Amino acid sequence: MCRATDLRQAVLARNDASAEALRAELAGRGAIAVNLLSSPGSGKTALLESELALARERGVPVAALTADLATDNDAARLARAGVPVQQVLTDGLCHLEAVMLRGYLAGWLPADTRLLFLENVGNLVCPAAYDLGESLRVTLASVTEGEDKPLKYPGAFGLAHLVVVTKADIAAAVDFDEEAFLRNVARVNPGVEVVFTSARSGQGVGILLERALAVRDGARVHRPVMARTPAHDHLHSPADDHLHSPAGAPAVPSPEHQHAHDHEHDREHGALPHTHGAPHHDHDPLPQAHRGECPSVDRW
């Protein structure tokens, strides 16, 4: 068990070192990376295509790298925006890693690129564990996925700098409970901005581009309170006390208890409530990510 843990920590340490190097390389050329995480079918590619097209229209030099287990379908879709696009086929690996990413970018990324969008493999578990050298980490969820996704995947939502809800135009049709979703996001990531978008109707298109440009220009991103504790390699946040209830206790606190807890936590940590407007930028970038159990494959 110790050997397996040591090996996993060594792999992650190697990834972190590579991520820091990539972040520095991008900063040196006046660029940043934006890491997009979501489950399959969230509408991530459709929204990204709209954002890329808008960037091109506004004269912002952008590029996109998209990862999938198989097919280059997403790259073909993104290329319609008229910007440089690179497809990565992971051959079964459930996430991108900084080591492989640097190899793909070498000799391909245009010199004038200012924003590099990384469309991670569709997965809300493994990708959360790997820093890709991004300066902005975005977790997306569609209204069709249910309001409990943040509680089911606290790593992905708890470490996000920005949460994006997609397919907002059909929220009423699928009985999406916006307030419940916002409450659940707040439990794992107090103060993170949540924005609502629809690639089909155009709602919210451009917000992702604006937030990314702001970070590139020096705005400080939201820093989640969730972090990995060295002693037991475990996600911890103030919400843990409620998410992991003792035997015989309710699995979810009462609304009154949760409301009181949220206010108490806000006062303690200075967290801001969710908004649909300006981003929250008074924290440092990228906390150390939750370390999952997903395997790493050194085939790149």
Coordinates of C-alpha atoms in Angstrom, one line a residue:
M1 CA 0.0 0.0 0.0
C2 CA 2.8 2.4 0.9
R3 CA 4.6 1.7 -2.4
A4 CA 1.4 2.4 -4.4
T5 CA 0.9 5.6 -2.5
D6 CA 4.5 6.6 -2.9
L7 CA 4.4 6.0 -6.6
R8 CA 1.2 7.9 -7.0
Q9 CA 2.7 10.9 -5.0
A10 CA 5.8 10.7 -7.2
V11 CA 3.7 10.8 -10.4
L12 CA 1.7 13.8 -9.1
A13 CA 4.8 15.6 -7.9
R14 CA 6.2 15.2 -11.4
N15 CA 3.0 16.5 -12.9
D16 CA 3.0 19.5 -10.6
A17 CA 6.6 20.4 -11.6
S18 CA 5.7 20.2 -15.2
A19 CA 2.5 22.2 -14.7
E20 CA 4.5 25.0 -12.9
A21 CA 7.0 25.0 -15.8
L22 CA 4.2 25.3 -18.4
R23 CA 2.5 28.1 -16.4
A24 CA 5.8 30.0 -16.3
E25 CA 6.4 29.4 -20.1
L26 CA 2.9 30.7 -20.9
A27 CA 3.3 33.7 -18.6
G28 CA 6.6 34.5 -20.3
R29 CA 4.8 34.9 -23.6
G30 CA 1.9 36.9 -22.2
A31 CA -0.6 33.9 -22.2
I32 CA -2.5 31.8 -19.8
A33 CA -4.3 28.4 -20.0
V34 CA -7.9 27.8 -19.1
N35 CA -8.8 24.3 -18.0
L36 CA -12.4 23.2 -18.7
L37 CA -13.7 20.2 -16.8
S38 CA -17.1 18.6 -17.1
S39 CA -18.9 15.3 -17.5
P40 CA -19.6 13.9 -21.1
G41 CA -22.5 15.6 -22.8
S42 CA -22.5 18.8 -20.8
G43 CA -22.3 21.0 -23.8
K44 CA -18.7 22.0 -23.1
T45 CA -17.7 21.8 -26.8
A46 CA -20.6 23.8 -28.0
L47 CA -20.0 26.6 -25.6
L48 CA -16.3 26.6 -26.3
E49 CA -16.9 26.8 -30.0
S50 CA -19.0 30.0 -29.4
E51 CA -16.4 31.5 -27.2
L52 CA -13.6 30.8 -29.7
A53 CA -15.6 32.3 -32.5
L54 CA -16.3 35.4 -30.4
A55 CA -12.6 35.7 -29.6
R56 CA -11.7 35.6 -33.2
E57 CA -14.3 38.2 -34.0
R58 CA -12.8 40.5 -31.4
G59 CA -9.3 39.9 -32.5
V60 CA -8.1 38.0 -29.4
P61 CA -5.4 35.4 -30.3
V62 CA -6.7 32.1 -28.9
A63 CA -6.0 28.5 -29.4
A64 CA -7.7 25.3 -28.2
L65 CA -6.5 21.8 -27.3
T66 CA -9.3 19.2 -26.9
A67 CA -8.8 15.7 -25.4
D68 CA -10.9 12.6 -25.9
L69 CA -10.4 8.9 -25.5
A70 CA -11.2 8.4 -29.3
T71 CA -12.2 10.4 -32.4
D72 CA -11.3 13.9 -33.5
N73 CA -15.0 15.0 -33.6
D74 CA -14.5 17.8 -31.1
A75 CA -11.5 19.2 -32.8
A76 CA -13.4 19.3 -36.1
R77 CA -16.2 21.2 -34.4
L78 CA -13.9 23.7 -32.7
A79 CA -12.0 24.3 -35.9
R80 CA -15.1 25.8 -37.4
A81 CA -14.4 28.9 -35.2
G82 CA -11.4 29.6 -37.4
V83 CA -8.7 29.4 -34.6
P84 CA -5.8 26.9 -34.1
V85 CA -7.1 23.6 -32.7
Q86 CA -5.2 20.5 -31.6
Q87 CA -6.8 17.1 -30.9
V88 CA -5.3 14.8 -28.2
L89 CA -6.3 11.2 -28.2
T90 CA -5.6 9.7 -24.7
D91 CA -6.0 6.1 -25.8
G92 CA -8.1 5.2 -22.7
L93 CA -6.5 7.6 -20.2
C94 CA -9.3 9.4 -18.3
H95 CA -7.6 12.8 -18.0
L96 CA -4.9 15.1 -19.3
E97 CA -1.6 15.5 -17.6
A98 CA 0.9 18.4 -17.7
V99 CA 3.7 16.2 -19.0
M100 CA 1.9 15.1 -22.1
L101 CA 0.4 18.5 -22.6
R102 CA 3.7 20.2 -22.9
G103 CA 4.7 17.7 -25.5
Y104 CA 1.7 18.5 -27.6
L105 CA 2.1 22.2 -27.4
A106 CA 5.8 22.2 -28.4
G107 CA 6.1 23.4 -31.9
W108 CA 2.3 23.8 -32.4
L109 CA 1.1 26.7 -30.2
P110 CA 1.2 29.9 -32.2
A111 CA 3.6 32.5 -30.8
D112 CA 0.9 35.2 -30.5
T113 CA -1.5 33.1 -28.5
R114 CA -2.9 34.9 -25.4
L115 CA -5.5 32.4 -24.3
L116 CA -5.1 28.6 -24.5
F117 CA -8.3 26.7 -23.8
L118 CA -7.9 23.1 -22.6
E119 CA -11.0 21.0 -23.1
N120 CA -10.2 18.1 -20.7
V121 CA -11.5 14.6 -21.1
G122 CA -15.2 14.3 -20.2
N123 CA -14.9 13.2 -16.6
L124 CA -15.6 14.8 -13.2
V125 CA -13.3 12.6 -11.2
C126 CA -9.8 12.1 -12.6
P127 CA -9.1 15.5 -14.2
A128 CA -9.7 17.3 -10.9
A129 CA -6.5 15.8 -9.5
Y130 CA -4.1 17.2 -12.2
D131 CA -2.9 20.7 -12.5
L132 CA -2.3 21.4 -16.2
G133 CA -0.5 24.7 -15.7
E134 CA -3.8 26.6 -15.9
S135 CA -4.4 30.0 -14.4
L136 CA -8.2 29.6 -14.6
R137 CA -10.0 26.3 -13.8
V138 CA -13.6 26.1 -14.9
T139 CA -16.1 23.3 -14.0
L140 CA -19.2 23.1 -16.2
A141 CA -22.5 21.3 -15.6
S142 CA -25.6 21.2 -17.7
V143 CA -29.1 21.7 -16.3
T144 CA -29.9 18.1 -17.4
E145 CA -27.4 16.6 -15.0
G146 CA -29.3 17.4 -11.8
E147 CA -28.7 19.8 -8.9
D148 CA -26.7 17.4 -6.8
K149 CA -23.6 17.2 -9.1
P150 CA -21.5 19.5 -6.9
L151 CA -22.1 17.2 -3.9
K152 CA -21.4 14.0 -5.9
Y153 CA -18.2 15.5 -7.3
P154 CA -16.8 17.8 -4.7
G155 CA -13.3 17.6 -6.1
A156 CA -14.2 19.0 -9.5
F157 CA -16.6 21.7 -8.2
G158 CA -14.7 22.4 -4.9
L159 CA -11.5 23.3 -6.7
A160 CA -13.0 25.4 -9.5
H161 CA -12.3 29.1 -9.9
L162 CA -15.5 29.5 -11.9
V163 CA -18.6 27.3 -12.3
V164 CA -20.5 27.4 -15.5
V165 CA -24.0 26.1 -16.0
T166 CA -24.8 25.1 -19.6
K167 CA -28.0 24.5 -21.6
A168 CA -29.8 27.1 -19.4
D169 CA -32.4 27.6 -22.2
I170 CA -34.0 24.3 -21.3
A171 CA -33.8 24.6 -17.5
A172 CA -37.6 24.9 -17.1
A173 CA -38.2 22.0 -19.4
V174 CA -36.1 19.7 -17.2
D175 CA -37.3 21.2 -13.9
F176 CA -33.8 22.4 -13.0
D177 CA -33.8 23.8 -9.5
E178 CA -31.4 26.7 -9.7
E179 CA -31.5 27.6 -6.0
A180 CA -30.7 24.0 -5.0
F181 CA -27.8 23.9 -7.4
L182 CA -26.4 27.2 -6.0
R183 CA -26.7 26.0 -2.5
N184 CA -24.9 22.8 -3.3
V185 CA -22.1 24.6 -5.0
A186 CA -21.8 26.9 -2.0
R187 CA -21.4 23.9 0.3
V188 CA -18.2 22.7 -1.5
N189 CA -16.9 26.0 -2.8
P190 CA -18.1 29.0 -0.9
G191 CA -17.8 32.3 -2.8
V192 CA -17.1 30.9 -6.3
E193 CA -18.9 32.7 -9.1
V194 CA -21.6 30.7 -10.9
V195 CA -22.7 31.8 -14.4
F196 CA -25.5 30.5 -16.6
T197 CA -25.1 30.0 -20.3
S198 CA -26.7 28.6 -23.4
A199 CA -24.7 28.1 -26.6
R200 CA -27.9 27.7 -28.5
S201 CA -29.7 30.9 -27.4
G202 CA -26.5 32.9 -26.8
Q203 CA -27.2 33.5 -23.1
G204 CA -23.9 34.1 -21.2
V205 CA -21.7 33.6 -24.3
G206 CA -18.7 35.8 -23.9
I207 CA -18.5 35.5 -20.1
L208 CA -15.9 32.8 -20.2
L209 CA -13.8 34.8 -22.6
E210 CA -14.1 38.0 -20.4
R211 CA -13.1 36.1 -17.2
A212 CA -10.1 34.5 -18.9
L213 CA -8.9 37.9 -20.3
A214 CA -9.3 39.5 -16.9
V215 CA -7.1 36.8 -15.3
R216 CA -4.6 37.1 -18.1
D217 CA -4.4 40.8 -17.5
G218 CA -3.7 40.3 -13.8
A219 CA -7.0 39.8 -12.0
R220 CA -6.7 37.4 -9.1
V221 CA -8.9 34.3 -9.2
H222 CA -11.2 32.9 -6.5
R223 CA -9.3 30.6 -4.2
P224 CA -11.4 27.7 -3.1
V225 CA -11.1 26.8 0.6
M226 CA -11.0 23.1 -0.3
A227 CA -7.5 21.7 -0.3
R228 CA -5.6 18.5 0.0
T229 CA -4.3 17.9 3.6
P230 CA -0.8 16.3 3.5
A231 CA -1.6 13.9 6.4
H232 CA -4.3 11.8 4.7
D233 CA -4.4 13.1 1.1
H234 CA -8.1 13.9 1.4
L235 CA -10.3 16.7 0.3
H236 CA -11.4 18.8 3.2
S237 CA -13.6 21.8 3.4
P238 CA -16.0 23.3 5.9
A239 CA -18.7 21.4 4.2
D240 CA -17.1 18.1 5.2
D241 CA -18.8 18.1 8.6
H242 CA -22.2 18.0 6.8
L243 CA -21.3 15.8 3.8
H244 CA -19.9 13.0 6.0
S245 CA -22.5 12.5 8.7
P246 CA -22.0 9.9 11.5
A247 CA -24.1 6.8 11.5
G248 CA -27.7 7.5 12.4
A249 CA -27.4 11.2 11.6
P250 CA -29.2 12.9 8.7
A251 CA -27.1 12.7 5.5
V252 CA -27.9 16.4 4.7
P253 CA -28.4 19.1 7.3
S254 CA -31.7 20.9 7.6
P255 CA -32.1 24.1 5.5
E256 CA -32.1 26.2 8.7
H257 CA -28.8 24.6 9.9
Q258 CA -27.2 24.9 6.5
H259 CA -28.3 28.5 6.2
A260 CA -26.7 29.3 9.6
H261 CA -23.6 27.4 8.7
D262 CA -23.2 29.3 5.4
H263 CA -23.4 32.6 7.1
E264 CA -21.0 31.6 9.8
H265 CA -18.5 30.3 7.2
D266 CA -18.9 33.5 5.1
R267 CA -18.0 35.6 8.1
E268 CA -15.0 33.4 9.0
H269 CA -13.5 33.2 5.5
G270 CA -14.7 36.4 3.9
A271 CA -16.5 34.4 1.2
L272 CA -18.8 36.3 -1.1
P273 CA -22.3 35.0 -2.1
H274 CA -22.8 33.6 -5.6
T275 CA -23.4 36.2 -8.2
H276 CA -24.1 36.3 -11.9
G277 CA -22.0 39.5 -12.3
A278 CA -18.4 40.5 -11.7
P279 CA -15.9 37.7 -10.8
H280 CA -14.5 37.4 -7.3
H281 CA -10.7 38.1 -7.7
D282 CA -9.2 38.6 -4.2
H283 CA -7.6 35.2 -3.9
D284 CA -4.5 33.4 -5.1
P285 CA -4.5 31.0 -8.1
L286 CA -4.8 27.2 -8.0
P287 CA -4.8 25.5 -4.6
Q288 CA -3.2 22.1 -4.5
A289 CA -5.7 19.8 -6.1
H290 CA -7.4 16.8 -4.7
R291 CA -5.4 13.7 -5.5
G292 CA -7.6 11.0 -7.0
E293 CA -6.8 7.3 -7.6
C294 CA -6.8 7.6 -11.4
P295 CA -3.8 5.9 -13.0
S296 CA -1.1 7.7 -14.9
V297 CA 0.3 6.3 -18.1
D298 CA 3.7 7.5 -19.3
R299 CA 3.1 6.8 -23.0
W300 CA 3.6 10.4 -24.2

